[in-house]
mmCIF file of C-alpha atoms and ligand atoms in Angstrom:
data_model
loop_
_atom_site.group_PDB
_atom_site.id
_atom_site.type_symbol
_atom_site.label_atom_id
_atom_site.label_comp_id
_atom_site.label_asym_id
_atom_site.label_seq_id
_atom_site.Cartn_x
_atom_site.Cartn_y
_atom_site.Cartn_z
ATOM 1 C CA MET A 1 -0.132 -0.267 -0.088
ATOM 2 C CA LYS A 2 1.403 3.369 -0.771
ATOM 3 C CA LYS A 3 1.957 5.821 2.133
ATOM 4 C CA GLU A 4 0.647 8.815 0.340
ATOM 5 C CA PHE A 5 -2.540 7.155 -0.646
ATOM 6 C CA VAL A 6 -3.139 6.409 3.259
ATOM 7 C CA GLU A 7 -2.180 9.844 4.409
ATOM 8 C CA ILE A 8 -4.642 11.429 2.064
ATOM 9 C CA THR A 9 -7.547 9.084 3.083
ATOM 10 C CA ASP A 10 -6.850 9.778 6.549
ATOM 11 C CA GLU A 11 -6.549 13.591 5.980
ATOM 12 C CA ILE A 12 -9.780 13.436 4.153
ATOM 13 C CA LYS A 13 -11.548 11.809 7.260
ATOM 14 C CA ASN A 14 -9.952 13.716 9.780
ATOM 15 C CA THR A 15 -10.665 17.329 8.325
ATOM 16 C CA ASN A 16 -14.062 16.240 6.462
ATOM 17 C CA ASN A 17 -12.388 17.878 3.282
ATOM 18 C CA ILE A 18 -10.661 16.952 0.003
ATOM 19 C CA THR A 19 -8.341 19.025 -2.305
ATOM 20 C CA LYS A 20 -8.568 18.986 -5.968
ATOM 21 C CA GLN A 21 -5.259 17.416 -6.132
ATOM 22 C CA GLN A 22 -6.181 14.716 -3.485
ATOM 23 C CA LEU A 23 -9.334 13.652 -5.803
ATOM 24 C CA LYS A 24 -7.396 13.642 -8.923
ATOM 25 C CA TYR A 25 -4.474 11.678 -6.619
ATOM 26 C CA ILE A 26 -7.238 9.010 -5.753
ATOM 27 C CA PHE A 27 -8.803 8.647 -9.336
ATOM 28 C CA ALA A 28 -5.532 8.196 -10.933
ATOM 29 C CA ASP A 29 -4.470 5.333 -8.720
ATOM 30 C CA ASP A 30 -5.235 2.044 -9.859
ATOM 31 C CA ASP A 31 -3.905 -0.163 -6.849
ATOM 32 C CA LYS A 32 -6.384 -2.580 -5.444
ATOM 33 C CA GLU A 33 -4.795 -2.473 -1.938
ATOM 34 C CA ASN A 34 -5.272 1.063 -1.849
ATOM 35 C CA GLU A 35 -8.915 1.384 -2.958
ATOM 36 C CA GLU A 36 -9.571 -1.475 -0.418
ATOM 37 C CA TYR A 37 -7.926 0.881 2.561
ATOM 38 C CA LEU A 38 -10.188 3.956 1.266
ATOM 39 C CA PHE A 39 -13.286 1.484 1.003
ATOM 40 C CA LYS A 40 -12.583 0.107 4.610
ATOM 41 C CA THR A 41 -12.075 3.531 6.006
ATOM 42 C CA ALA A 42 -15.126 4.929 4.667
ATOM 43 C CA ARG A 43 -17.312 1.856 5.903
ATOM 44 C CA GLU A 44 -15.807 2.163 9.359
ATOM 45 C CA VAL A 45 -17.026 5.792 9.327
ATOM 46 C CA ALA A 46 -20.474 4.609 8.451
ATOM 47 C CA ASP A 47 -20.421 1.718 10.612
ATOM 48 C CA LYS A 48 -19.912 4.439 13.663
ATOM 49 C CA VAL A 49 -22.815 6.673 12.715
ATOM 50 C CA PHE A 50 -25.264 3.907 11.538
ATOM 51 C CA ASN A 51 -24.298 0.784 13.492
ATOM 52 C CA LYS A 52 -24.524 -1.541 10.224
ATOM 53 C CA ASP A 53 -28.078 -0.608 9.671
ATOM 54 C CA VAL A 54 -29.106 -0.297 6.208
ATOM 55 C CA TYR A 55 -32.065 2.129 5.344
ATOM 56 C CA LEU A 56 -34.619 0.831 2.975
ATOM 57 C CA ARG A 57 -36.819 3.189 1.107
ATOM 58 C CA GLY A 58 -39.726 1.732 -1.011
ATOM 59 C CA LEU A 59 -39.466 3.300 -4.387
ATOM 60 C CA ILE A 60 -42.941 4.069 -6.343
ATOM 61 C CA GLU A 61 -42.179 5.271 -9.816
ATOM 62 C CA PHE A 62 -45.714 6.443 -10.470
ATOM 63 C CA THR A 63 -45.628 8.255 -13.800
ATOM 64 C CA ASN A 64 -42.965 8.264 -16.768
ATOM 65 C CA TYR A 65 -44.611 11.288 -18.551
ATOM 66 C CA CYS A 66 -42.043 13.813 -18.562
ATOM 67 C CA LYS A 67 -42.098 17.694 -20.171
ATOM 68 C CA ASN A 68 -38.343 17.604 -20.286
ATOM 69 C CA ASP A 69 -35.896 16.354 -22.712
ATOM 70 C CA CYS A 70 -32.593 15.622 -20.507
ATOM 71 C CA TYR A 71 -30.098 14.113 -23.205
ATOM 72 C CA TYR A 72 -29.264 11.153 -21.015
ATOM 73 C CA CYS A 73 -32.863 9.675 -19.824
ATOM 74 C CA GLY A 74 -35.076 7.115 -21.253
ATOM 75 C CA ILE A 75 -38.173 8.785 -20.493
ATOM 76 C CA ARG A 76 -37.376 12.294 -22.062
ATOM 77 C CA CYS A 77 -40.181 13.576 -24.040
ATOM 78 C CA SER A 78 -38.710 12.979 -27.565
ATOM 79 C CA ASN A 79 -38.475 9.126 -26.913
ATOM 80 C CA ARG A 80 -41.215 8.162 -28.885
ATOM 81 C CA ASN A 81 -40.946 4.364 -28.154
ATOM 82 C CA ALA A 82 -41.531 5.231 -24.497
ATOM 83 C CA ASP A 83 -44.770 3.364 -23.423
ATOM 84 C CA ARG A 84 -46.202 6.159 -21.316
ATOM 85 C CA TYR A 85 -48.011 5.287 -18.129
ATOM 86 C CA ARG A 86 -49.511 6.904 -14.752
ATOM 87 C CA LEU A 87 -50.556 5.091 -11.741
ATOM 88 C CA THR A 88 -53.795 6.043 -9.948
ATOM 89 C CA GLU A 89 -53.929 7.703 -6.538
ATOM 90 C CA GLU A 90 -55.327 4.482 -5.509
ATOM 91 C CA GLU A 91 -52.690 2.318 -7.017
ATOM 92 C CA ILE A 92 -49.996 4.415 -5.311
ATOM 93 C CA LEU A 93 -52.095 4.173 -2.085
ATOM 94 C CA SER A 94 -51.795 0.398 -2.420
ATOM 95 C CA CYS A 95 -48.417 0.236 -3.216
ATOM 96 C CA CYS A 96 -47.789 1.752 0.165
ATOM 97 C CA ASP A 97 -50.170 -0.506 1.654
ATOM 98 C CA MET A 98 -48.048 -3.623 0.234
ATOM 99 C CA GLY A 99 -44.895 -1.683 1.288
ATOM 100 C CA GLU A 100 -46.150 -1.227 4.795
ATOM 101 C CA LYS A 101 -47.010 -4.923 5.338
ATOM 102 C CA LEU A 102 -43.381 -5.427 4.060
ATOM 103 C CA GLY A 103 -41.827 -3.305 6.817
ATOM 104 C CA PHE A 104 -41.364 -0.217 4.880
ATOM 105 C CA LYS A 105 -41.484 2.879 6.792
ATOM 106 C CA THR A 106 -40.469 5.378 3.923
ATOM 107 C CA PHE A 107 -41.857 5.877 0.463
ATOM 108 C CA VAL A 108 -40.253 7.643 -2.247
ATOM 109 C CA LEU A 109 -42.764 8.866 -5.033
ATOM 110 C CA GLN A 110 -40.513 9.420 -8.176
ATOM 111 C CA GLY A 111 -41.613 10.310 -11.532
ATOM 112 C CA GLY A 112 -41.150 12.324 -14.642
ATOM 113 C CA GLU A 113 -42.231 16.189 -14.428
ATOM 114 C CA ASP A 114 -45.686 15.561 -15.365
ATOM 115 C CA ALA A 115 -48.361 18.360 -15.567
ATOM 116 C CA PHE A 116 -51.463 15.811 -15.062
ATOM 117 C CA PHE A 117 -50.151 15.552 -11.596
ATOM 118 C CA THR A 118 -50.736 18.803 -10.309
ATOM 119 C CA ASP A 119 -49.969 20.224 -6.899
ATOM 120 C CA ASP A 120 -53.764 19.746 -5.845
ATOM 121 C CA LYS A 121 -53.202 16.143 -6.779
ATOM 122 C CA ILE A 122 -49.651 15.532 -5.550
ATOM 123 C CA CYS A 123 -50.805 17.156 -2.208
ATOM 124 C CA SER A 124 -53.905 14.484 -2.388
ATOM 125 C CA ILE A 125 -51.752 11.773 -2.455
ATOM 126 C CA VAL A 126 -49.289 12.881 0.384
ATOM 127 C CA SER A 127 -52.125 13.203 2.763
ATOM 128 C CA GLY A 128 -53.833 10.302 1.835
ATOM 129 C CA ILE A 129 -50.545 8.038 2.392
ATOM 130 C CA LYS A 130 -49.919 9.983 5.465
ATOM 131 C CA GLN A 131 -53.486 9.378 6.889
ATOM 132 C CA LYS A 132 -53.255 5.627 6.027
ATOM 133 C CA ASN A 133 -49.771 5.519 7.655
ATOM 134 C CA PRO A 134 -49.156 8.464 10.129
ATOM 135 C CA ASP A 135 -45.816 7.129 11.038
ATOM 136 C CA CYS A 136 -44.139 6.595 7.642
ATOM 137 C CA ALA A 137 -41.795 9.352 5.914
ATOM 138 C CA ILE A 138 -42.757 10.438 2.398
ATOM 139 C CA THR A 139 -40.116 11.546 -0.323
ATOM 140 C CA LEU A 140 -41.035 13.353 -3.475
ATOM 141 C CA SER A 141 -38.754 13.208 -6.343
ATOM 142 C CA ILE A 142 -40.685 15.053 -8.862
ATOM 143 C CA GLY A 143 -38.244 17.660 -10.379
ATOM 144 C CA GLU A 144 -38.388 21.387 -10.538
ATOM 145 C CA LYS A 145 -41.187 23.457 -9.018
ATOM 146 C CA SER A 146 -41.751 26.693 -7.746
ATOM 147 C CA LYS A 147 -41.005 27.537 -3.946
ATOM 148 C CA GLU A 148 -45.034 27.968 -3.195
ATOM 149 C CA SER A 149 -45.393 24.049 -4.793
ATOM 150 C CA TYR A 150 -42.625 22.766 -2.473
ATOM 151 C CA GLN A 151 -44.206 24.511 0.576
ATOM 152 C CA ARG A 152 -47.523 23.051 -0.384
ATOM 153 C CA PHE A 153 -46.410 19.691 -0.405
ATOM 154 C CA PHE A 154 -44.409 19.938 2.639
ATOM 155 C CA ASP A 155 -47.785 21.346 4.381
ATOM 156 C CA ALA A 156 -49.302 18.088 3.360
ATOM 157 C CA GLY A 157 -46.813 15.821 5.007
ATOM 158 C CA ALA A 158 -43.712 15.231 2.542
ATOM 159 C CA GLU A 159 -40.666 15.657 4.733
ATOM 160 C CA ARG A 160 -37.965 14.628 2.169
ATOM 161 C CA TYR A 161 -37.313 15.690 -1.391
ATOM 162 C CA LEU A 162 -34.686 14.338 -3.855
ATOM 163 C CA LEU A 163 -33.606 16.574 -6.638
ATOM 164 C CA ARG A 164 -30.017 15.229 -8.226
ATOM 165 C CA HIS A 165 -28.091 18.548 -9.233
ATOM 166 C CA GLU A 166 -26.608 16.337 -12.152
ATOM 167 C CA THR A 167 -23.431 18.523 -12.185
ATOM 168 C CA ALA A 168 -22.900 21.809 -10.623
ATOM 169 C CA ASN A 169 -20.634 23.180 -13.603
ATOM 170 C CA GLU A 170 -23.045 25.240 -15.959
ATOM 171 C CA GLU A 171 -21.107 24.181 -19.126
ATOM 172 C CA HIS A 172 -21.395 20.535 -18.489
ATOM 173 C CA TYR A 173 -25.151 21.047 -17.494
ATOM 174 C CA ALA A 174 -25.453 22.379 -20.999
ATOM 175 C CA MET A 175 -23.860 19.429 -22.464
ATOM 176 C CA LEU A 176 -26.277 17.327 -20.820
ATOM 177 C CA HIS A 177 -29.448 19.384 -21.212
ATOM 178 C CA PRO A 178 -31.292 21.710 -23.728
ATOM 179 C CA ALA A 179 -31.358 25.001 -23.151
ATOM 180 C CA SER A 180 -34.578 25.064 -21.676
ATOM 181 C CA LEU A 181 -33.135 23.879 -18.430
ATOM 182 C CA SER A 182 -30.316 25.377 -16.118
ATOM 183 C CA GLY A 183 -28.282 24.350 -13.673
ATOM 184 C CA ALA A 184 -28.780 27.577 -11.611
ATOM 185 C CA ASN A 185 -32.631 26.888 -11.300
ATOM 186 C CA ARG A 186 -32.049 23.371 -10.293
ATOM 187 C CA LYS A 187 -29.639 24.769 -7.900
ATOM 188 C CA ASN A 188 -31.964 27.250 -6.698
ATOM 189 C CA CYS A 189 -34.859 24.786 -6.238
ATOM 190 C CA LEU A 190 -32.276 22.949 -3.659
ATOM 191 C CA TRP A 191 -31.763 26.089 -1.685
ATOM 192 C CA ASN A 192 -35.793 26.578 -1.621
ATOM 193 C CA LEU A 193 -36.374 23.025 -0.405
ATOM 194 C CA LYS A 194 -33.905 23.476 2.399
ATOM 195 C CA GLU A 195 -35.042 26.603 3.424
ATOM 196 C CA ILE A 196 -38.878 25.500 3.667
ATOM 197 C CA GLY A 197 -37.189 22.426 6.011
ATOM 198 C CA PHE A 198 -37.186 19.276 3.779
ATOM 199 C CA GLN A 199 -34.617 16.633 4.168
ATOM 200 C CA VAL A 200 -33.106 17.287 0.843
ATOM 201 C CA GLY A 201 -31.234 14.907 -1.517
ATOM 202 C CA CYS A 202 -28.711 16.309 -4.174
ATOM 203 C CA GLY A 203 -26.510 14.134 -6.366
ATOM 204 C CA ILE A 204 -24.834 13.355 -9.738
ATOM 205 C CA MET A 205 -24.391 10.613 -12.257
ATOM 206 C CA ILE A 206 -20.873 9.200 -12.666
ATOM 207 C CA GLY A 207 -19.531 9.097 -16.219
ATOM 208 C CA THR A 208 -21.682 11.289 -17.980
ATOM 209 C CA PRO A 209 -20.569 12.622 -21.213
ATOM 210 C CA GLY A 210 -18.025 15.470 -20.806
ATOM 211 C CA GLN A 211 -17.656 14.556 -17.066
ATOM 212 C CA THR A 212 -14.198 15.420 -15.857
ATOM 213 C CA VAL A 213 -12.498 15.127 -12.406
ATOM 214 C CA ASP A 214 -12.486 18.971 -12.047
ATOM 215 C CA TYR A 215 -16.353 18.981 -12.739
ATOM 216 C CA ILE A 216 -16.652 16.223 -9.696
ATOM 217 C CA TYR A 217 -14.591 18.690 -7.603
ATOM 218 C CA GLU A 218 -17.086 21.331 -8.378
ATOM 219 C CA ASP A 219 -20.029 19.036 -7.471
ATOM 220 C CA ILE A 220 -18.442 18.020 -4.149
ATOM 221 C CA CYS A 221 -17.958 21.941 -3.562
ATOM 222 C CA PHE A 222 -21.547 22.622 -4.186
ATOM 223 C CA MET A 223 -22.446 19.637 -2.040
ATOM 224 C CA LYS A 224 -20.256 21.000 1.151
ATOM 225 C CA GLU A 225 -22.138 24.458 0.421
ATOM 226 C CA LEU A 226 -25.592 23.039 0.437
ATOM 227 C CA ALA A 227 -24.834 20.474 3.220
ATOM 228 C CA PRO A 228 -27.653 17.977 1.917
ATOM 229 C CA HIS A 229 -29.108 15.189 3.990
ATOM 230 C CA MET A 230 -28.976 12.840 1.234
ATOM 231 C CA ILE A 231 -26.593 12.212 -1.744
ATOM 232 C CA GLY A 232 -27.569 10.220 -4.651
ATOM 233 C CA ILE A 233 -24.681 8.910 -7.195
ATOM 234 C CA GLY A 234 -24.624 6.282 -9.595
ATOM 235 C CA PRO A 235 -23.246 5.468 -12.696
ATOM 236 C CA PHE A 236 -24.543 6.891 -16.075
ATOM 237 C CA ILE A 237 -25.900 4.120 -18.112
ATOM 238 C CA ALA A 238 -26.937 4.665 -21.921
ATOM 239 C CA HIS A 239 -30.312 4.171 -22.886
ATOM 240 C CA LYS A 240 -30.713 3.182 -26.685
ATOM 241 C CA ASP A 241 -33.430 5.839 -27.542
ATOM 242 C CA THR A 242 -31.260 8.981 -26.332
ATOM 243 C CA PRO A 243 -28.871 11.243 -27.917
ATOM 244 C CA PHE A 244 -26.412 9.237 -25.673
ATOM 245 C CA ARG A 245 -26.979 5.802 -26.873
ATOM 246 C CA ASP A 246 -23.482 5.303 -27.991
ATOM 247 C CA LYS A 247 -21.760 6.855 -25.011
ATOM 248 C CA PRO A 248 -19.600 4.698 -22.816
ATOM 249 C CA ASN A 249 -21.169 4.036 -19.458
ATOM 250 C CA GLY A 250 -20.205 5.172 -16.122
ATOM 251 C CA SER A 251 -17.400 3.304 -14.099
ATOM 252 C CA VAL A 252 -18.760 0.984 -11.406
ATOM 253 C CA ARG A 253 -14.843 1.755 -9.594
ATOM 254 C CA GLU A 254 -15.051 5.674 -9.881
ATOM 255 C CA THR A 255 -18.720 5.496 -8.372
ATOM 256 C CA LEU A 256 -17.426 3.439 -5.429
ATOM 257 C CA LEU A 257 -14.567 5.573 -4.863
ATOM 258 C CA LEU A 258 -16.762 8.912 -4.886
ATOM 259 C CA LEU A 259 -19.434 7.060 -2.495
ATOM 260 C CA ALA A 260 -16.285 6.274 -0.142
ATOM 261 C CA ILE A 261 -14.788 10.109 -0.648
ATOM 262 C CA LEU A 262 -18.202 11.411 0.414
ATOM 263 C CA ARG A 263 -18.785 9.237 3.394
ATOM 264 C CA LEU A 264 -15.508 10.519 4.735
ATOM 265 C CA ILE A 265 -16.431 14.278 4.074
ATOM 266 C CA PHE A 266 -20.127 14.056 5.257
ATOM 267 C CA PRO A 267 -19.933 10.825 7.904
ATOM 268 C CA LYS A 268 -23.866 11.524 8.779
ATOM 269 C CA VAL A 269 -25.266 11.869 5.421
ATOM 270 C CA LEU A 270 -27.795 9.435 3.783
ATOM 271 C CA LEU A 271 -25.798 7.506 0.672
ATOM 272 C CA PRO A 272 -27.923 5.284 -1.484
ATOM 273 C CA ALA A 273 -26.402 2.071 -2.972
ATOM 274 C CA THR A 274 -28.497 2.988 -6.198
ATOM 275 C CA THR A 275 -30.021 0.934 -8.719
ATOM 276 C CA ALA A 276 -27.965 2.081 -11.374
ATOM 277 C CA LEU A 277 -24.891 0.765 -9.387
ATOM 278 C CA GLY A 278 -26.695 -2.729 -9.530
ATOM 279 C CA THR A 279 -27.668 -2.755 -12.717
ATOM 280 C CA ALA A 280 -23.826 -1.751 -13.760
ATOM 281 C CA ASP A 281 -22.615 -4.495 -11.780
ATOM 282 C CA MET A 282 -24.426 -7.735 -10.091
ATOM 283 C CA LEU A 283 -22.904 -7.092 -6.799
ATOM 284 C CA GLY A 284 -22.668 -3.085 -7.365
ATOM 285 C CA ARG A 285 -25.037 -2.401 -4.543
ATOM 286 C CA GLU A 286 -23.201 -4.577 -2.200
ATOM 287 C CA LYS A 287 -19.674 -3.079 -2.995
ATOM 288 C CA GLY A 288 -21.598 0.201 -2.379
ATOM 289 C CA ILE A 289 -22.381 -0.417 1.041
ATOM 290 C CA LEU A 290 -19.056 -1.928 1.707
ATOM 291 C CA ALA A 291 -17.693 1.467 0.402
ATOM 292 C CA GLY A 292 -19.645 3.691 3.150
ATOM 293 C CA ALA A 293 -23.293 3.613 1.408
ATOM 294 C CA ASN A 294 -25.949 3.067 3.897
ATOM 295 C CA VAL A 295 -29.542 3.210 2.082
ATOM 296 C CA MET A 296 -31.149 0.823 -0.564
ATOM 297 C CA MET A 297 -34.376 1.894 -2.629
ATOM 298 C CA PRO A 298 -36.100 -1.349 -3.486
ATOM 299 C CA ASN A 299 -38.895 -1.037 -6.119
ATOM 300 C CA LEU A 300 -42.535 -1.070 -4.944
ATOM 301 C CA SER A 301 -44.124 -0.169 -8.365
ATOM 302 C CA PRO A 302 -46.624 -2.659 -9.889
ATOM 303 C CA VAL A 303 -44.737 -5.143 -12.066
ATOM 304 C CA SER A 304 -46.876 -4.033 -14.845
ATOM 305 C CA VAL A 305 -45.338 -0.837 -14.883
ATOM 306 C CA ARG A 306 -41.525 -1.780 -13.993
ATOM 307 C CA LYS A 307 -40.442 -1.913 -17.495
ATOM 308 C CA LYS A 308 -41.727 1.201 -18.403
ATOM 309 C CA TYR A 309 -39.881 3.474 -16.395
ATOM 310 C CA LEU A 310 -36.566 2.787 -18.049
ATOM 311 C CA LEU A 311 -34.249 5.493 -17.311
ATOM 312 C CA TYR A 312 -31.338 3.406 -18.950
ATOM 313 C CA ASP A 313 -30.815 0.127 -20.752
ATOM 314 C CA GLY A 314 -30.806 -3.172 -18.539
ATOM 315 C CA LYS A 315 -32.296 -1.547 -15.461
ATOM 316 C CA ILE A 316 -32.453 -4.332 -12.589
ATOM 317 C CA CYS A 317 -35.488 -5.762 -10.988
ATOM 318 C CA THR A 318 -38.026 -4.960 -13.573
ATOM 319 C CA GLY A 319 -39.513 -8.507 -13.435
ATOM 320 C CA ASP A 320 -39.743 -8.979 -9.614
ATOM 321 C CA GLU A 321 -42.945 -8.322 -7.280
ATOM 322 C CA ALA A 322 -42.228 -5.991 -4.306
ATOM 323 C CA ALA A 323 -41.865 -8.955 -1.840
ATOM 324 C CA GLU A 324 -39.681 -10.642 -4.117
ATOM 325 C CA CYS A 325 -37.497 -7.584 -4.095
ATOM 326 C CA ASN A 326 -37.648 -7.151 -0.452
ATOM 327 C CA MET A 327 -36.390 -10.645 0.370
ATOM 328 C CA CYS A 328 -33.732 -10.389 -2.083
ATOM 329 C CA LEU A 329 -32.044 -7.149 -0.740
ATOM 330 C CA ARG A 330 -32.364 -8.527 2.938
ATOM 331 C CA ARG A 331 -30.409 -11.589 1.798
ATOM 332 C CA ARG A 332 -28.030 -9.371 -0.097
ATOM 333 C CA LEU A 333 -27.500 -7.542 3.135
ATOM 334 C CA GLU A 334 -27.192 -10.310 5.305
ATOM 335 C CA ASN A 335 -24.372 -12.045 3.120
ATOM 336 C CA ILE A 336 -22.266 -8.896 3.860
ATOM 337 C CA GLY A 337 -23.008 -8.248 7.367
ATOM 338 C CA TYR A 338 -25.288 -5.748 7.178
ATOM 339 C CA HIS A 339 -29.013 -5.552 8.176
ATOM 340 C CA VAL A 340 -32.266 -3.563 7.363
ATOM 341 C CA ALA A 341 -32.913 -0.734 9.950
ATOM 342 C CA GLU A 342 -36.524 -0.950 11.880
ATOM 343 C CA SER A 343 -36.547 2.992 11.918
ATOM 344 C CA ARG A 344 -37.823 5.549 9.364
ATOM 345 C CA GLY A 345 -34.118 6.116 8.495
ATOM 346 C CA ASP A 346 -34.148 9.976 9.045
ATOM 347 C CA HIS A 347 -30.834 11.823 8.770
ATOM 348 C CA PRO A 348 -29.002 11.390 12.254
ATOM 349 C CA ASP A 349 -29.990 15.461 12.735
ATOM 350 C CA PHE A 350 -33.643 14.997 12.221
ATOM 351 C CA ARG A 351 -34.268 11.782 14.217
ATOM 352 C CA LYS A 352 -36.969 12.440 16.498
HETATM 353 N N1 SAM B 1 -37.786 14.033 -12.458
HETATM 354 C C1 SAM B 1 -37.427 13.773 -11.448
HETATM 355 C C2 SAM B 1 -36.024 14.592 -11.361
HETATM 356 O O1 SAM B 1 -35.915 15.472 -12.392
HETATM 357 O O2 SAM B 1 -35.409 14.660 -10.564
HETATM 358 C C3 SAM B 1 -36.988 12.381 -10.960
HETATM 359 C C4 SAM B 1 -36.931 11.471 -11.845
HETATM 360 S S1 SAM B 1 -35.359 11.676 -12.962
HETATM 361 C C5 SAM B 1 -35.466 10.246 -14.149
HETATM 362 C C6 SAM B 1 -34.186 10.709 -11.462
HETATM 363 C C7 SAM B 1 -32.805 10.515 -11.854
HETATM 364 O O3 SAM B 1 -32.524 9.352 -12.836
HETATM 365 C C8 SAM B 1 -31.996 11.625 -12.438
HETATM 366 O O4 SAM B 1 -31.893 12.371 -11.467
HETATM 367 C C9 SAM B 1 -30.710 11.100 -13.001
HETATM 368 O O5 SAM B 1 -29.634 11.614 -12.234
HETATM 369 C C10 SAM B 1 -31.011 9.599 -13.034
HETATM 370 N N2 SAM B 1 -30.906 9.091 -14.548
HETATM 371 C C11 SAM B 1 -31.634 9.571 -15.497
HETATM 372 N N3 SAM B 1 -31.284 9.035 -16.778
HETATM 373 C C12 SAM B 1 -30.153 8.094 -16.383
HETATM 374 C C13 SAM B 1 -29.294 7.355 -16.938
HETATM 375 N N4 SAM B 1 -29.319 7.109 -18.297
HETATM 376 N N5 SAM B 1 -28.203 6.694 -16.285
HETATM 377 C C14 SAM B 1 -28.296 6.688 -15.040
HETATM 378 N N6 SAM B 1 -29.065 7.557 -14.180
HETATM 379 C C15 SAM B 1 -29.863 8.231 -14.871
HETATM 380 FE FE1 FES B 2 -34.980 -6.658 -6.788
HETATM 381 FE FE2 FES B 2 -33.133 -8.187 -5.872
HETATM 382 S S1 FES B 2 -33.462 -6.343 -5.416
HETATM 383 S S2 FES B 2 -34.435 -8.711 -7.277
#
């Protein structure tokens, strides 16, 4: 093991900070032993905070209609091959019922930016779930809205919001999105969500076209400024019906390195081992947990729509019933010495 690598890892851990040079050094290193030292150090930090508990969030993908046209995303509005669907309010509530029976205490409602789901409809769904399961936590992940809309969702009972910032660099943002979308607006949404009092999640894909280590460093700087409660990162995976169809997929190794680095910088942050990571590598989610992640998001959407919420090619778990995914994940965690937490899995600073 290289002494310099160990010193850098320890310094990141002790200062909760990283320099651009240190980030570049870690990404350029290809020694397995060094990598394992970083993962082990990050894992120990996570274990100290979370005690080998992994939080499960039941993911309900309730609409794949989207008005946006992000170049990387399989449900972009220009994709004529996407088979569009919307779940009804009743279907969403019954997904939560099923989830509750399986022991989930947190639901993530995710969808494209779909004008059919007006603020009234979202509020009615959120309060409907809360009425049936007063103790559960609801996370929304439905994109960029006005501050007033976010406030209404919060007042209806949603407590958490996921909105990956995708990249903190405006030029890079413009390589990934049409001109109608701006990184500045997305960041502004995150600040608004925070101000309202949501537990907020930002994040990026690893390996998007045009991404550089310098940009990833800018992402880390933005995260330090925002101080999010959750950070979602996963590899970019190409979708055949998007402009990025021929672009190479993001690297699993780099995703794991960044997960570990983020754990060292933000010891208490909620860090999911994402479905994209599990798609890029059969054991990707387990490797993510062993590199410092502490959240998994099994799919609760009805099997009939799973294959339609295809953000990227080859997505896993599209044929499995919720109960199967639940059992599968629990088994996978046990295999690596971790277990599913019984709590709602709030950020440590938000625990009631
Ligand atoms: N509409 C909401 C939003 O914009 O935040 C939520 C849905 S959006 C599809 C969820 C996330 O999927 C995005 O933030 C993006 O990072 C990720 N994603 C989209 N396409 C992807 C791809 N090809 N590979 C990996 N992740 C992708
Ligand atoms: Fe869905 Fe393993 S988590 S089948």
